[in-house]
């Protein structure tokens, strides 16, 4: 792995563990096994490196989600597969956690990939829900954009509940709850 790649991967890990504010260039360099000169040879500074790391994390998340959204199955089955996939729940969402970092939210460049990723997720969920509604799997009255926003909010809130209680069971409970609500719309459509 090149020095630039080690720096990006180390920054990704540290942003997830400590956030932007809690991650210093020195700690990034130590974790990457790179010197200060190497870091500044590849990146203009911490914000530039953090942006590369956030973009990489966002792209990885989109690829994983897209694999579940385009898999065979009903809309609810695909959404359930996405929500129930294996995650490091107690570490939180690597993108969602950044919304709590004041330095990330105050910097338009760092904030952009966070906002874009969450918007993309809502849009993709809404598209899957729309497809399910059009195929008769879901109630015609279901509002895909509102339901998609609810799903994302419940998932992010599930991370918060799990971290606060140090128990992934609370994340699972939140996901089960939102899937039960979706299933009620699926049952109505089939009746």
mmCIF file of C-alpha atoms in Angstrom:
data_model
loop_
_atom_site.group_PDB
_atom_site.id
_atom_site.type_symbol
_atom_site.label_atom_id
_atom_site.label_comp_id
_atom_site.label_asym_id
_atom_site.label_seq_id
_atom_site.Cartn_x
_atom_site.Cartn_y
_atom_site.Cartn_z
ATOM 1 C CA UNK A 1 0.000 0.000 0.000
ATOM 2 C CA UNK A 2 1.378 3.415 -0.950
ATOM 3 C CA UNK A 3 2.035 6.127 1.630
ATOM 4 C CA UNK A 4 -0.923 8.149 0.360
ATOM 5 C CA UNK A 5 -3.196 5.087 0.741
ATOM 6 C CA UNK A 6 -1.905 4.402 4.260
ATOM 7 C CA UNK A 7 -2.602 8.019 5.186
ATOM 8 C CA UNK A 8 -6.146 7.880 3.803
ATOM 9 C CA UNK A 9 -6.942 4.549 5.471
ATOM 10 C CA UNK A 10 -5.477 5.679 8.797
ATOM 11 C CA UNK A 11 -7.499 8.876 8.624
ATOM 12 C CA UNK A 12 -10.678 6.920 7.847
ATOM 13 C CA UNK A 13 -10.139 4.758 10.935
ATOM 14 C CA UNK A 14 -9.331 7.719 13.149
ATOM 15 C CA UNK A 15 -12.298 9.787 11.972
ATOM 16 C CA UNK A 16 -14.568 6.869 12.850
ATOM 17 C CA UNK A 17 -12.907 6.321 16.231
ATOM 18 C CA UNK A 18 -12.238 9.911 17.326
ATOM 19 C CA UNK A 19 -13.900 12.283 14.877
ATOM 20 C CA UNK A 20 -12.196 15.100 13.030
ATOM 21 C CA UNK A 21 -11.627 17.304 16.058
ATOM 22 C CA UNK A 22 -10.024 14.455 18.015
ATOM 23 C CA UNK A 23 -7.672 13.452 15.193
ATOM 24 C CA UNK A 24 -4.372 15.279 14.925
ATOM 25 C CA UNK A 25 -1.977 15.137 11.965
ATOM 26 C CA UNK A 26 0.632 13.595 14.286
ATOM 27 C CA UNK A 27 -1.682 10.710 15.230
ATOM 28 C CA UNK A 28 -2.540 10.149 11.548
ATOM 29 C CA UNK A 29 1.147 10.036 10.671
ATOM 30 C CA UNK A 30 1.900 7.612 13.520
ATOM 31 C CA UNK A 31 -0.903 5.247 12.557
ATOM 32 C CA UNK A 32 0.073 5.388 8.865
ATOM 33 C CA UNK A 33 3.768 4.973 9.597
ATOM 34 C CA UNK A 34 4.444 8.124 7.589
ATOM 35 C CA UNK A 35 6.456 11.208 8.332
ATOM 36 C CA UNK A 36 5.222 14.768 8.307
ATOM 37 C CA UNK A 37 6.972 15.440 5.001
ATOM 38 C CA UNK A 38 5.238 12.483 3.376
ATOM 39 C CA UNK A 39 1.841 13.638 4.562
ATOM 40 C CA UNK A 40 2.321 17.148 3.241
ATOM 41 C CA UNK A 41 3.808 15.818 0.013
ATOM 42 C CA UNK A 42 0.536 14.018 -0.754
ATOM 43 C CA UNK A 43 -2.000 16.310 0.943
ATOM 44 C CA UNK A 44 -2.178 20.065 1.529
ATOM 45 C CA UNK A 45 -3.053 19.494 5.183
ATOM 46 C CA UNK A 46 -5.427 17.761 7.563
ATOM 47 C CA UNK A 47 -8.600 19.103 5.867
ATOM 48 C CA UNK A 48 -7.447 17.837 2.459
ATOM 49 C CA UNK A 49 -6.582 14.410 3.854
ATOM 50 C CA UNK A 50 -9.836 14.229 5.837
ATOM 51 C CA UNK A 51 -11.805 15.082 2.706
ATOM 52 C CA UNK A 52 -10.141 12.228 0.805
ATOM 53 C CA UNK A 53 -10.909 9.873 3.706
ATOM 54 C CA UNK A 54 -14.550 10.972 4.030
ATOM 55 C CA UNK A 55 -15.086 10.607 0.283
ATOM 56 C CA UNK A 56 -13.591 7.118 0.347
ATOM 57 C CA UNK A 57 -15.818 6.094 3.256
ATOM 58 C CA UNK A 58 -18.882 7.565 1.535
ATOM 59 C CA UNK A 59 -18.128 5.726 -1.712
ATOM 60 C CA UNK A 60 -17.596 2.437 0.118
ATOM 61 C CA UNK A 61 -20.910 2.855 1.940
ATOM 62 C CA UNK A 62 -22.743 3.581 -1.319
ATOM 63 C CA UNK A 63 -21.290 0.522 -3.041
ATOM 64 C CA UNK A 64 -22.317 -1.770 -0.173
ATOM 65 C CA UNK A 65 -25.810 -0.285 0.019
ATOM 66 C CA UNK A 66 -26.310 -0.405 -3.743
ATOM 67 C CA UNK A 67 -25.508 -4.124 -3.751
ATOM 68 C CA UNK A 68 -28.454 -4.701 -1.404
ATOM 69 C CA UNK A 69 -30.794 -2.230 -3.108
ATOM 70 C CA UNK A 70 -30.321 -3.912 -6.497
ATOM 71 C CA UNK A 71 -30.417 -7.523 -5.268
ATOM 72 C CA UNK A 72 -33.365 -9.780 -6.085
ATOM 73 C CA UNK A 73 -36.399 -9.656 -3.826
ATOM 74 C CA UNK A 74 -39.240 -7.393 -2.856
ATOM 75 C CA UNK A 75 -38.648 -3.792 -1.842
ATOM 76 C CA UNK A 76 -39.086 -4.653 1.839
ATOM 77 C CA UNK A 77 -36.730 -7.643 1.562
ATOM 78 C CA UNK A 78 -34.021 -5.504 -0.038
ATOM 79 C CA UNK A 79 -34.411 -2.747 2.535
ATOM 80 C CA UNK A 80 -34.376 -5.329 5.333
ATOM 81 C CA UNK A 81 -31.164 -6.838 3.925
ATOM 82 C CA UNK A 82 -29.587 -3.377 3.923
ATOM 83 C CA UNK A 83 -30.723 -2.549 7.456
ATOM 84 C CA UNK A 84 -29.814 -5.937 8.922
ATOM 85 C CA UNK A 85 -26.414 -6.345 7.285
ATOM 86 C CA UNK A 86 -23.473 -6.811 9.602
ATOM 87 C CA UNK A 87 -22.221 -3.502 11.028
ATOM 88 C CA UNK A 88 -19.980 -2.310 13.820
ATOM 89 C CA UNK A 89 -22.983 -0.808 15.572
ATOM 90 C CA UNK A 90 -21.211 0.298 18.745
ATOM 91 C CA UNK A 91 -18.743 2.335 16.696
ATOM 92 C CA UNK A 92 -21.630 4.179 15.073
ATOM 93 C CA UNK A 93 -22.094 5.100 11.443
ATOM 94 C CA UNK A 94 -18.799 6.340 9.978
ATOM 95 C CA UNK A 95 -20.646 9.054 8.035
ATOM 96 C CA UNK A 96 -23.474 9.797 10.470
ATOM 97 C CA UNK A 97 -21.034 10.304 13.340
ATOM 98 C CA UNK A 98 -19.403 13.149 11.440
ATOM 99 C CA UNK A 99 -22.600 15.203 11.734
ATOM 100 C CA UNK A 100 -21.808 15.543 15.440
ATOM 101 C CA UNK A 101 -18.364 16.974 14.736
ATOM 102 C CA UNK A 102 -18.589 20.794 14.798
ATOM 103 C CA UNK A 103 -15.445 21.255 12.688
ATOM 104 C CA UNK A 104 -16.781 18.994 9.930
ATOM 105 C CA UNK A 105 -20.172 20.712 9.904
ATOM 106 C CA UNK A 106 -18.550 24.173 9.881
ATOM 107 C CA UNK A 107 -16.390 23.368 6.841
ATOM 108 C CA UNK A 108 -18.470 23.312 3.622
ATOM 109 C CA UNK A 109 -15.952 21.066 1.837
ATOM 110 C CA UNK A 110 -15.910 18.451 4.618
ATOM 111 C CA UNK A 111 -19.643 18.676 5.168
ATOM 112 C CA UNK A 112 -20.506 18.171 1.476
ATOM 113 C CA UNK A 113 -19.744 14.424 1.191
ATOM 114 C CA UNK A 114 -21.551 13.770 4.488
ATOM 115 C CA UNK A 115 -24.651 15.622 3.332
ATOM 116 C CA UNK A 116 -24.456 14.101 -0.171
ATOM 117 C CA UNK A 117 -24.183 10.563 1.205
ATOM 118 C CA UNK A 118 -27.179 10.900 3.498
ATOM 119 C CA UNK A 119 -29.186 12.531 0.682
ATOM 120 C CA UNK A 120 -28.173 9.711 -1.681
ATOM 121 C CA UNK A 121 -29.276 7.131 0.873
ATOM 122 C CA UNK A 122 -32.686 8.775 1.276
ATOM 123 C CA UNK A 123 -33.086 8.989 -2.507
ATOM 124 C CA UNK A 124 -32.129 5.345 -3.080
ATOM 125 C CA UNK A 125 -34.453 4.132 -0.331
ATOM 126 C CA UNK A 126 -37.253 6.268 -1.790
ATOM 127 C CA UNK A 127 -36.593 4.740 -5.222
ATOM 128 C CA UNK A 128 -36.776 1.198 -3.827
ATOM 129 C CA UNK A 129 -39.981 2.065 -1.973
ATOM 130 C CA UNK A 130 -41.465 3.639 -5.111
ATOM 131 C CA UNK A 131 -40.631 0.514 -7.054
ATOM 132 C CA UNK A 132 -42.310 -1.616 -4.390
ATOM 133 C CA UNK A 133 -45.381 0.589 -4.448
ATOM 134 C CA UNK A 134 -45.573 0.441 -8.273
ATOM 135 C CA UNK A 135 -45.283 -3.369 -8.198
ATOM 136 C CA UNK A 136 -48.134 -3.582 -5.706
ATOM 137 C CA UNK A 137 -45.908 -4.766 -2.842
ATOM 138 C CA UNK A 138 -46.615 -1.658 -0.761
ATOM 139 C CA UNK A 139 -49.638 0.491 -0.037
ATOM 140 C CA UNK A 140 -50.349 3.102 -2.727
ATOM 141 C CA UNK A 141 -50.707 5.639 0.120
ATOM 142 C CA UNK A 142 -47.103 5.125 1.266
ATOM 143 C CA UNK A 143 -45.000 8.289 0.820
ATOM 144 C CA UNK A 144 -41.590 7.022 -0.378
ATOM 145 C CA UNK A 145 -39.538 10.183 0.392
ATOM 146 C CA UNK A 146 -41.038 10.569 3.884
ATOM 147 C CA UNK A 147 -40.656 6.850 4.597
ATOM 148 C CA UNK A 148 -37.061 6.889 3.343
ATOM 149 C CA UNK A 149 -36.247 9.825 5.641
ATOM 150 C CA UNK A 150 -37.838 7.906 8.526
ATOM 151 C CA UNK A 151 -35.758 4.806 7.779
ATOM 152 C CA UNK A 152 -32.518 6.813 7.737
ATOM 153 C CA UNK A 153 -33.500 8.667 10.920
ATOM 154 C CA UNK A 154 -34.339 5.428 12.727
ATOM 155 C CA UNK A 155 -31.085 3.817 11.616
ATOM 156 C CA UNK A 156 -28.975 6.776 12.744
ATOM 157 C CA UNK A 157 -30.952 7.007 15.976
ATOM 158 C CA UNK A 158 -30.441 3.284 16.487
ATOM 159 C CA UNK A 159 -26.694 3.845 16.423
ATOM 160 C CA UNK A 160 -27.073 6.578 19.049
ATOM 161 C CA UNK A 161 -29.225 4.406 21.329
ATOM 162 C CA UNK A 162 -26.841 1.450 20.998
ATOM 163 C CA UNK A 163 -23.760 3.560 21.746
ATOM 164 C CA UNK A 164 -25.417 5.229 24.739
ATOM 165 C CA UNK A 165 -26.381 1.869 26.265
ATOM 166 C CA UNK A 166 -23.285 0.022 25.011
ATOM 167 C CA UNK A 167 -25.626 -2.567 23.511
ATOM 168 C CA UNK A 168 -26.172 -3.402 19.844
ATOM 169 C CA UNK A 169 -29.540 -4.851 20.889
ATOM 170 C CA UNK A 170 -31.047 -1.347 20.861
ATOM 171 C CA UNK A 171 -29.980 -0.823 17.244
ATOM 172 C CA UNK A 172 -31.554 -4.169 16.349
ATOM 173 C CA UNK A 173 -34.741 -3.184 18.194
ATOM 174 C CA UNK A 174 -34.992 0.105 16.264
ATOM 175 C CA UNK A 175 -34.446 -1.692 12.955
ATOM 176 C CA UNK A 176 -37.058 -4.322 13.839
ATOM 177 C CA UNK A 177 -39.491 -1.522 14.669
ATOM 178 C CA UNK A 178 -39.080 0.307 11.379
ATOM 179 C CA UNK A 179 -39.278 -2.957 9.431
ATOM 180 C CA UNK A 180 -42.495 -3.848 11.280
ATOM 181 C CA UNK A 181 -43.943 -0.498 10.211
ATOM 182 C CA UNK A 182 -42.956 -1.214 6.608
ATOM 183 C CA UNK A 183 -44.411 -4.712 6.830
ATOM 184 C CA UNK A 184 -47.737 -3.223 7.911
ATOM 185 C CA UNK A 185 -47.822 -1.272 4.635
ATOM 186 C CA UNK A 186 -46.913 -4.428 2.732
ATOM 187 C CA UNK A 187 -49.681 -6.405 4.457
ATOM 188 C CA UNK A 188 -52.256 -3.742 3.612
ATOM 189 C CA UNK A 189 -51.257 -3.795 -0.050
ATOM 190 C CA UNK A 190 -51.650 -7.588 -0.247
ATOM 191 C CA UNK A 191 -54.993 -7.712 1.571
#
